[in-house]
CSV table of C-alpha atoms in Angstrom, one decimal:
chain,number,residue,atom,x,y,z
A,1,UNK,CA,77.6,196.8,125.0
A,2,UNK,CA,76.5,194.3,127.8
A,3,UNK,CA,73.4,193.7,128.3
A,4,UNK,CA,70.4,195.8,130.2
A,5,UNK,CA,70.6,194.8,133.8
A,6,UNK,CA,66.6,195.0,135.3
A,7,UNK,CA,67.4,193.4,138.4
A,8,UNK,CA,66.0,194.4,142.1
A,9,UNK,CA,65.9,198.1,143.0
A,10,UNK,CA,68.5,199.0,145.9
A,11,UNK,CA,65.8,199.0,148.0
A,12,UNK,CA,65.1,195.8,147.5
A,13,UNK,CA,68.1,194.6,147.9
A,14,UNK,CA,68.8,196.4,151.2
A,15,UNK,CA,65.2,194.9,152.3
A,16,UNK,CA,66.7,191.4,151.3
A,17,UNK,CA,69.7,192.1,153.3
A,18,UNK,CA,68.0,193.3,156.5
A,19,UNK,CA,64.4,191.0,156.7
A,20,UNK,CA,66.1,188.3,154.6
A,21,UNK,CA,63.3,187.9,152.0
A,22,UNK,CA,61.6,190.8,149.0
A,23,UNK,CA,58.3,190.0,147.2
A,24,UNK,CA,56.0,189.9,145.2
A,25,UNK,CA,59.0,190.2,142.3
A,26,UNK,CA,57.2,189.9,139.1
A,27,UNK,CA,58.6,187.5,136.9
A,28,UNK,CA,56.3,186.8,134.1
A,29,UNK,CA,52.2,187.2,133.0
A,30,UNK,CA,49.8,185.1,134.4
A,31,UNK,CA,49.0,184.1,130.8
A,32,UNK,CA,52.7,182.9,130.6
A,33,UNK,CA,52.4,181.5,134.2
A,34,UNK,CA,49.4,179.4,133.1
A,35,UNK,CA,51.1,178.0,130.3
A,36,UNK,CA,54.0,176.4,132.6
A,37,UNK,CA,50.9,175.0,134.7
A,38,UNK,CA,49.5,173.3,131.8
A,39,UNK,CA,52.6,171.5,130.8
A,40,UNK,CA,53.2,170.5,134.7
A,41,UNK,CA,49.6,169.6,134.7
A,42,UNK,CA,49.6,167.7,131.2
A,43,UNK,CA,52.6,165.9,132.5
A,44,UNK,CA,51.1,164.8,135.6
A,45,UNK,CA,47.9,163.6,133.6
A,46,UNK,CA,49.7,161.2,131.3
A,47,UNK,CA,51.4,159.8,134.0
A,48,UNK,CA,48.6,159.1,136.5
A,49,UNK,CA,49.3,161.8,139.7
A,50,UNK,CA,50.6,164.6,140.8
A,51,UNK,CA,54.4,164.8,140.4
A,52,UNK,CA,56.0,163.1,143.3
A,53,UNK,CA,59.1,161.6,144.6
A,54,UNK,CA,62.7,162.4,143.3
A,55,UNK,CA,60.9,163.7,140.0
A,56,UNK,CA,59.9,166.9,142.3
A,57,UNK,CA,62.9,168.1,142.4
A,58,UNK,CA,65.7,169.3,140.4
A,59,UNK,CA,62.7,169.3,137.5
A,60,UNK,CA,64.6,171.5,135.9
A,61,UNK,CA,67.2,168.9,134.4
A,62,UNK,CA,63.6,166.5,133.5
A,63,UNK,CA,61.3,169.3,131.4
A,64,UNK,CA,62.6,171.8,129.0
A,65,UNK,CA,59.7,174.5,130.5
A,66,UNK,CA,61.0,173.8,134.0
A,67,UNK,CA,64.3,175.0,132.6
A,68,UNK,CA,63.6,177.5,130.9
A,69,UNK,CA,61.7,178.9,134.2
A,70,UNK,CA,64.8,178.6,135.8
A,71,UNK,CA,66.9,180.5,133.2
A,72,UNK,CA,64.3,183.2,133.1
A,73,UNK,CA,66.1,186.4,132.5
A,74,UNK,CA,64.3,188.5,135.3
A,75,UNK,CA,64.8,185.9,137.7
A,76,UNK,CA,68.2,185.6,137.4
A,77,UNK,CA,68.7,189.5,136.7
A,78,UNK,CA,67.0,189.4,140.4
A,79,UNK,CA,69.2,186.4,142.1
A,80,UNK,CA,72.6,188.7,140.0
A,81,UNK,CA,71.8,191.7,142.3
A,82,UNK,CA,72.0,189.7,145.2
A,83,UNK,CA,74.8,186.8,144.4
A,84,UNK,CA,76.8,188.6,141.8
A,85,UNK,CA,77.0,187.8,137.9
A,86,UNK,CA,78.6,183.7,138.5
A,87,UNK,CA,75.5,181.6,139.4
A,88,UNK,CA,74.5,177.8,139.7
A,89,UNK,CA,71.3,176.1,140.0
A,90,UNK,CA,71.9,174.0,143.1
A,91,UNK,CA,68.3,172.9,143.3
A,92,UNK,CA,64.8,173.0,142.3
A,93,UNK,CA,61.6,171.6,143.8
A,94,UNK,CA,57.7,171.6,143.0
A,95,UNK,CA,56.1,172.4,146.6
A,96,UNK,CA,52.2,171.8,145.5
A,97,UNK,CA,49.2,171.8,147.6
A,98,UNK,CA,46.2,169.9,146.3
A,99,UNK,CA,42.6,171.9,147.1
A,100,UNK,CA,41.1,171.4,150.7
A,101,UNK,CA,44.2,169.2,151.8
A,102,UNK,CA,46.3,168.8,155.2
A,103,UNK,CA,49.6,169.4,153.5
A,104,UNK,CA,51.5,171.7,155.2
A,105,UNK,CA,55.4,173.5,155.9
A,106,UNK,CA,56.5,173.8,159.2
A,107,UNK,CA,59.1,176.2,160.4
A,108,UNK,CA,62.2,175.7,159.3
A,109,UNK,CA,65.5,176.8,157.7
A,110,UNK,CA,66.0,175.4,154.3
A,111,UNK,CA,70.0,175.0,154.5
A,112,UNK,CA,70.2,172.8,158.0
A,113,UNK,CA,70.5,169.5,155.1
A,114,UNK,CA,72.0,170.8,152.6
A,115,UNK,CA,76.1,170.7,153.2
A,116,UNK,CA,76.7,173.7,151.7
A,117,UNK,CA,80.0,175.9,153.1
A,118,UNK,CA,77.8,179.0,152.9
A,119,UNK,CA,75.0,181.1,153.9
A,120,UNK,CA,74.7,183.4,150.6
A,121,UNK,CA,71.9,181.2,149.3
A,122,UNK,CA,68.8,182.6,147.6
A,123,UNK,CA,66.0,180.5,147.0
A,124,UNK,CA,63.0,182.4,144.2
A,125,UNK,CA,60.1,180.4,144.5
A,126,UNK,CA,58.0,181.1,141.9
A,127,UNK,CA,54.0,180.9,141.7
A,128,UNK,CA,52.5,178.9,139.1
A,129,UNK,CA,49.5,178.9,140.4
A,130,UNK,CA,48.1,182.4,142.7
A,131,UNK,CA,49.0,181.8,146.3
A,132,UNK,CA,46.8,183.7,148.7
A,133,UNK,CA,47.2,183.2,152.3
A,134,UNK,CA,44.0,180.9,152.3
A,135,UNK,CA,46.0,178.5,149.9
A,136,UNK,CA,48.6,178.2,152.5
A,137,UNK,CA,51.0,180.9,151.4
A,138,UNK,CA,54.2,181.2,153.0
A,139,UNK,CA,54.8,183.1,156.2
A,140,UNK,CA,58.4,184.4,157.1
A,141,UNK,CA,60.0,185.4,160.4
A,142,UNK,CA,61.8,188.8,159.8
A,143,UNK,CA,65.3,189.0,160.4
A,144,UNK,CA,65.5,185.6,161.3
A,145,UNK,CA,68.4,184.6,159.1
A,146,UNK,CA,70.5,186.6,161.2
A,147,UNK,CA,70.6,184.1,164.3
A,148,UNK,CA,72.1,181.8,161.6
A,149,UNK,CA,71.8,178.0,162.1
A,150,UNK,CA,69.7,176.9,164.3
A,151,UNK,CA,68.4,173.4,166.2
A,152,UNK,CA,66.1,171.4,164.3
A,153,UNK,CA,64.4,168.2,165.0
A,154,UNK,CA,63.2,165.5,161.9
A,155,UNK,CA,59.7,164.4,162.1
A,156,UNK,CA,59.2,162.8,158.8
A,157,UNK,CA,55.7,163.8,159.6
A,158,UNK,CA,53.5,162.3,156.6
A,159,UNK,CA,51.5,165.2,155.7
A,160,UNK,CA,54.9,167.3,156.2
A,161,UNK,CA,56.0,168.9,152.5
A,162,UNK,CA,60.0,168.9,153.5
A,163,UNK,CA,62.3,166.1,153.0
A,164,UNK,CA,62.7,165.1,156.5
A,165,UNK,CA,59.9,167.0,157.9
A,166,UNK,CA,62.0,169.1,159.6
A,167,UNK,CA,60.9,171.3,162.2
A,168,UNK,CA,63.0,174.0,164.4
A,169,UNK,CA,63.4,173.3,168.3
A,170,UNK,CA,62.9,177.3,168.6
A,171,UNK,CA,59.6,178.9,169.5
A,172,UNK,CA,58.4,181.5,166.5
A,173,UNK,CA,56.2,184.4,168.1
A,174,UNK,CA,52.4,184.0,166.9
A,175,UNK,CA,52.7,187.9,165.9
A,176,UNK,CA,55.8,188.0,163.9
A,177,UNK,CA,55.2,186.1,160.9
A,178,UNK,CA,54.3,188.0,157.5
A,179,UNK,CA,52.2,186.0,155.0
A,180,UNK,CA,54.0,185.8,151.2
A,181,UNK,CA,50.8,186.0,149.3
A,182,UNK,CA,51.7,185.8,145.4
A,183,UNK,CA,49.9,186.0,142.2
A,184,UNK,CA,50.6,183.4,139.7
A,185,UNK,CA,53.7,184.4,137.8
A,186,UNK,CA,55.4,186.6,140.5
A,187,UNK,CA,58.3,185.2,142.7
A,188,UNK,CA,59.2,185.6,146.1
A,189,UNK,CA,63.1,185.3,147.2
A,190,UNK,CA,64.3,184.5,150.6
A,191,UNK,CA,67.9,183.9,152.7
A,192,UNK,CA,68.6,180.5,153.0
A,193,UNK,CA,68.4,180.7,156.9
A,194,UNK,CA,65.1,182.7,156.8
A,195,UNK,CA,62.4,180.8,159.4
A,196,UNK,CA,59.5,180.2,157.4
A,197,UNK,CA,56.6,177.7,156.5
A,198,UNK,CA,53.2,177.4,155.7
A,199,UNK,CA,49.7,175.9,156.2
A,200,UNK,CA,47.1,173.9,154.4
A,201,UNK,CA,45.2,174.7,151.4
A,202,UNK,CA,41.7,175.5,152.4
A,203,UNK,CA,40.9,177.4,148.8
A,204,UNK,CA,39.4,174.9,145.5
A,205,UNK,CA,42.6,175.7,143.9
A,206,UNK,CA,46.2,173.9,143.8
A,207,UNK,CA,48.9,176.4,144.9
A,208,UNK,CA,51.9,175.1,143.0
A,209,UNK,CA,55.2,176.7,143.7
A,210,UNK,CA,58.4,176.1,141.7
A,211,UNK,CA,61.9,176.9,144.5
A,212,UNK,CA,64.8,177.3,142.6
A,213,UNK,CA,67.6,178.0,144.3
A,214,UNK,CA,70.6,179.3,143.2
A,215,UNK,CA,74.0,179.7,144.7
A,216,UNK,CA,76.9,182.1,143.8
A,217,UNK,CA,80.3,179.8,142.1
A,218,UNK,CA,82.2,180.0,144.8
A,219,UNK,CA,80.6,177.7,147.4
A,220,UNK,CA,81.3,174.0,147.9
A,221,UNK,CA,79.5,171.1,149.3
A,222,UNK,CA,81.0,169.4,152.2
A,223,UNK,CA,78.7,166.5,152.3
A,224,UNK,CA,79.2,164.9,149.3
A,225,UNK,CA,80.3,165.3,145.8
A,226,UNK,CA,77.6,167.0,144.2
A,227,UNK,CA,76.1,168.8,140.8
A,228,UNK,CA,74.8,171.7,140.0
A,229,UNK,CA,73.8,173.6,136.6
A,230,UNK,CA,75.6,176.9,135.5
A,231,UNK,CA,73.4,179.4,134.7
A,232,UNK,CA,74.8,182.7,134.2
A,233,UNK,CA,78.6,184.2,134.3
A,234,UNK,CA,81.4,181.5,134.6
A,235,UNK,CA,82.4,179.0,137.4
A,236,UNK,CA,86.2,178.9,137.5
A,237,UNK,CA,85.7,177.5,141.1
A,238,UNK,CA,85.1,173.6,140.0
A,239,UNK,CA,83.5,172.4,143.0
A,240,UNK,CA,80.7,171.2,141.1
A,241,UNK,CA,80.6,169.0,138.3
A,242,UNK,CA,78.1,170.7,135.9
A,243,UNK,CA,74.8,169.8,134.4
A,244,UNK,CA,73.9,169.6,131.1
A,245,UNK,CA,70.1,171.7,130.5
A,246,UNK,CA,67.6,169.1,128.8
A,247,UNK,CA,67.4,169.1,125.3
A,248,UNK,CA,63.8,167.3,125.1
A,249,UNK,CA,61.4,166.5,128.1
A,250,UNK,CA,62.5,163.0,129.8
A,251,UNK,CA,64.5,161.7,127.0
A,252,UNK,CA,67.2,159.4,127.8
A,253,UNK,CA,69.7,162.1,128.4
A,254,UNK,CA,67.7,164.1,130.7
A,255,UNK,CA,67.1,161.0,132.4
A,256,UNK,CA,70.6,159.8,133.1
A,257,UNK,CA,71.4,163.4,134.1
A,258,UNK,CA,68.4,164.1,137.0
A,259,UNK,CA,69.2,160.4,138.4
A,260,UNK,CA,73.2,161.4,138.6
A,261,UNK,CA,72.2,164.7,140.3
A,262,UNK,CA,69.7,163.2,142.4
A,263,UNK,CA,72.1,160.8,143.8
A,264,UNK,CA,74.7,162.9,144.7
A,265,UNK,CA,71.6,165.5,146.3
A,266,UNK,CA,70.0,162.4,148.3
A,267,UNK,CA,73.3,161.6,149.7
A,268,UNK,CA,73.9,164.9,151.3
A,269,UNK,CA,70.3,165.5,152.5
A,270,UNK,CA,69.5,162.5,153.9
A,271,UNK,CA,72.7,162.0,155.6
A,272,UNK,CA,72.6,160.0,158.6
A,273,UNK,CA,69.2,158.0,157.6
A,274,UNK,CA,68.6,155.0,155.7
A,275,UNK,CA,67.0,156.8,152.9
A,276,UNK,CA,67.9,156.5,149.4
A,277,UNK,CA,65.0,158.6,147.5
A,278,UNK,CA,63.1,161.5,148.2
A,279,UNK,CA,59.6,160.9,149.9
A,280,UNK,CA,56.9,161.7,148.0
């Protein structure tokens, strides 16, 4: 017998398919949430500040909790009833706002960088921390992922969360967004050409976000050669070479592996700069 599929509800699924996103998805307690947070947090003690830089994203191949977020069964029982049963882990990234800070999203579409030679994308980001609008939860623009790719403009604004601080050159109607609030250990998952962003923390609390996103086998990158990890079903595709899942936090394995993959990831994102790391 296989095993029990608990995945999204059709529903759901026909939701995703219409409005591009479906939340809250509960993924785990917020007792189990809380102990991811700590290990994040005991991290980012021992090593002087908040997780930053290249080391915020693809986490996942750094931390054996990051991983094992990634590989949770109802998140990828979710992602299956979208993408199918052959998954990869393109990419993960922390998105953290500090308490009563000017960090902020702006609206964008999370594949205009990313090279990939498809839309069927789904990105779960997953709250660590609870995520009310005050904190600067996400908004979304319905349906937006149907008008597919479109403009954006870089800004590498400094207080700007995204890699290039991209923005889109489209106006978003003030009355169409729909805040994503979360409680810590439910997930949200959107299209990877839904508009969204977000605002500033005004709350005393970090909101701390982990996006994973996860592609089905078949795509490609057309930007560079790149890595991904294989997380459920099989890949008999090829187009990526594979990562290996950390056996211990930041040994010297997990180490060489996250500065391979973040390589090959800078290279297609930052494509046509003169930038060689993520910013921080």
């Amino acid at each position: 017998m296989g095993k029990a599929h608990t995945g999204l509800t059709e529903a759901e699924v026909e939701q995703y398919r219409r409005d591009g996103y479906v939340f809250p998805v509960p993924v785990m307690s917020r007792e189990e949430a809380a102990v991811y947070r700590a290990r994040l947090e005991a991290f980012e003690a021992a090593s002087g500040g908040p997780i930053a830089g290249n080391m915020r994203h693809k986490s996942h191949l750094l931390f054996t909790w990051a991983n094992e977020i990634a590989h949770h069964p109802r998140i990828l029982d979710a992602v299956e009833s979208i993408l199918g049963p052959d998954i990869l882990l393109w990419g993960s990234s922390f998105f953290i706002k500090e308490p009563h800070t000017t960090a902020y999203v702006s609206w964008h579409q999370d594949a205009t960088y990313w090279g990939l030679d498809g839309s069927d994308v789904v990105t779960a980001w997953v709250a660590l921390a609870d995520a009310p609008v005050e904190s600067g939860a996400m908004t979304f623009w319905p349906r937006s992922h149907q008008q597919l790719q479109l403009p954006h403009k870089d800004t590498f604004a400094e207080d700007n969360l995204l890699s290039r601080g991209q923005e889109i050159a489209v106006e978003v109607p003030e009355t169409e967004g729909v805040a994503v609030p979360l409680r810590a250990g439910e997930m949200s998952l959107h299209h990877v050409l839904l508009v969204h962003g977000s605002k500033a923390n005004t709350t005393s609390d970090r909101r701390i976000g982990f996006a994973l996103r996860y592609i089905p086998t078949r795509l490609a990158q057309t930007k560079a050669e790149d890595r991904a990890m294989l997380v459920r079903g099989t890949d008999t595709y090829g187009h990526f070479a594979l990562e290996p899942q950390p056996v211990a936090d930041l040994d010297e394995a997990a180490l060489a592996a996250h500065a391979e993959s973040m390589g090959a990831q800078v290279a297609a994102l930052y494509q046509g700069t003169d930038r060689k790391e993520f910013r921080a």
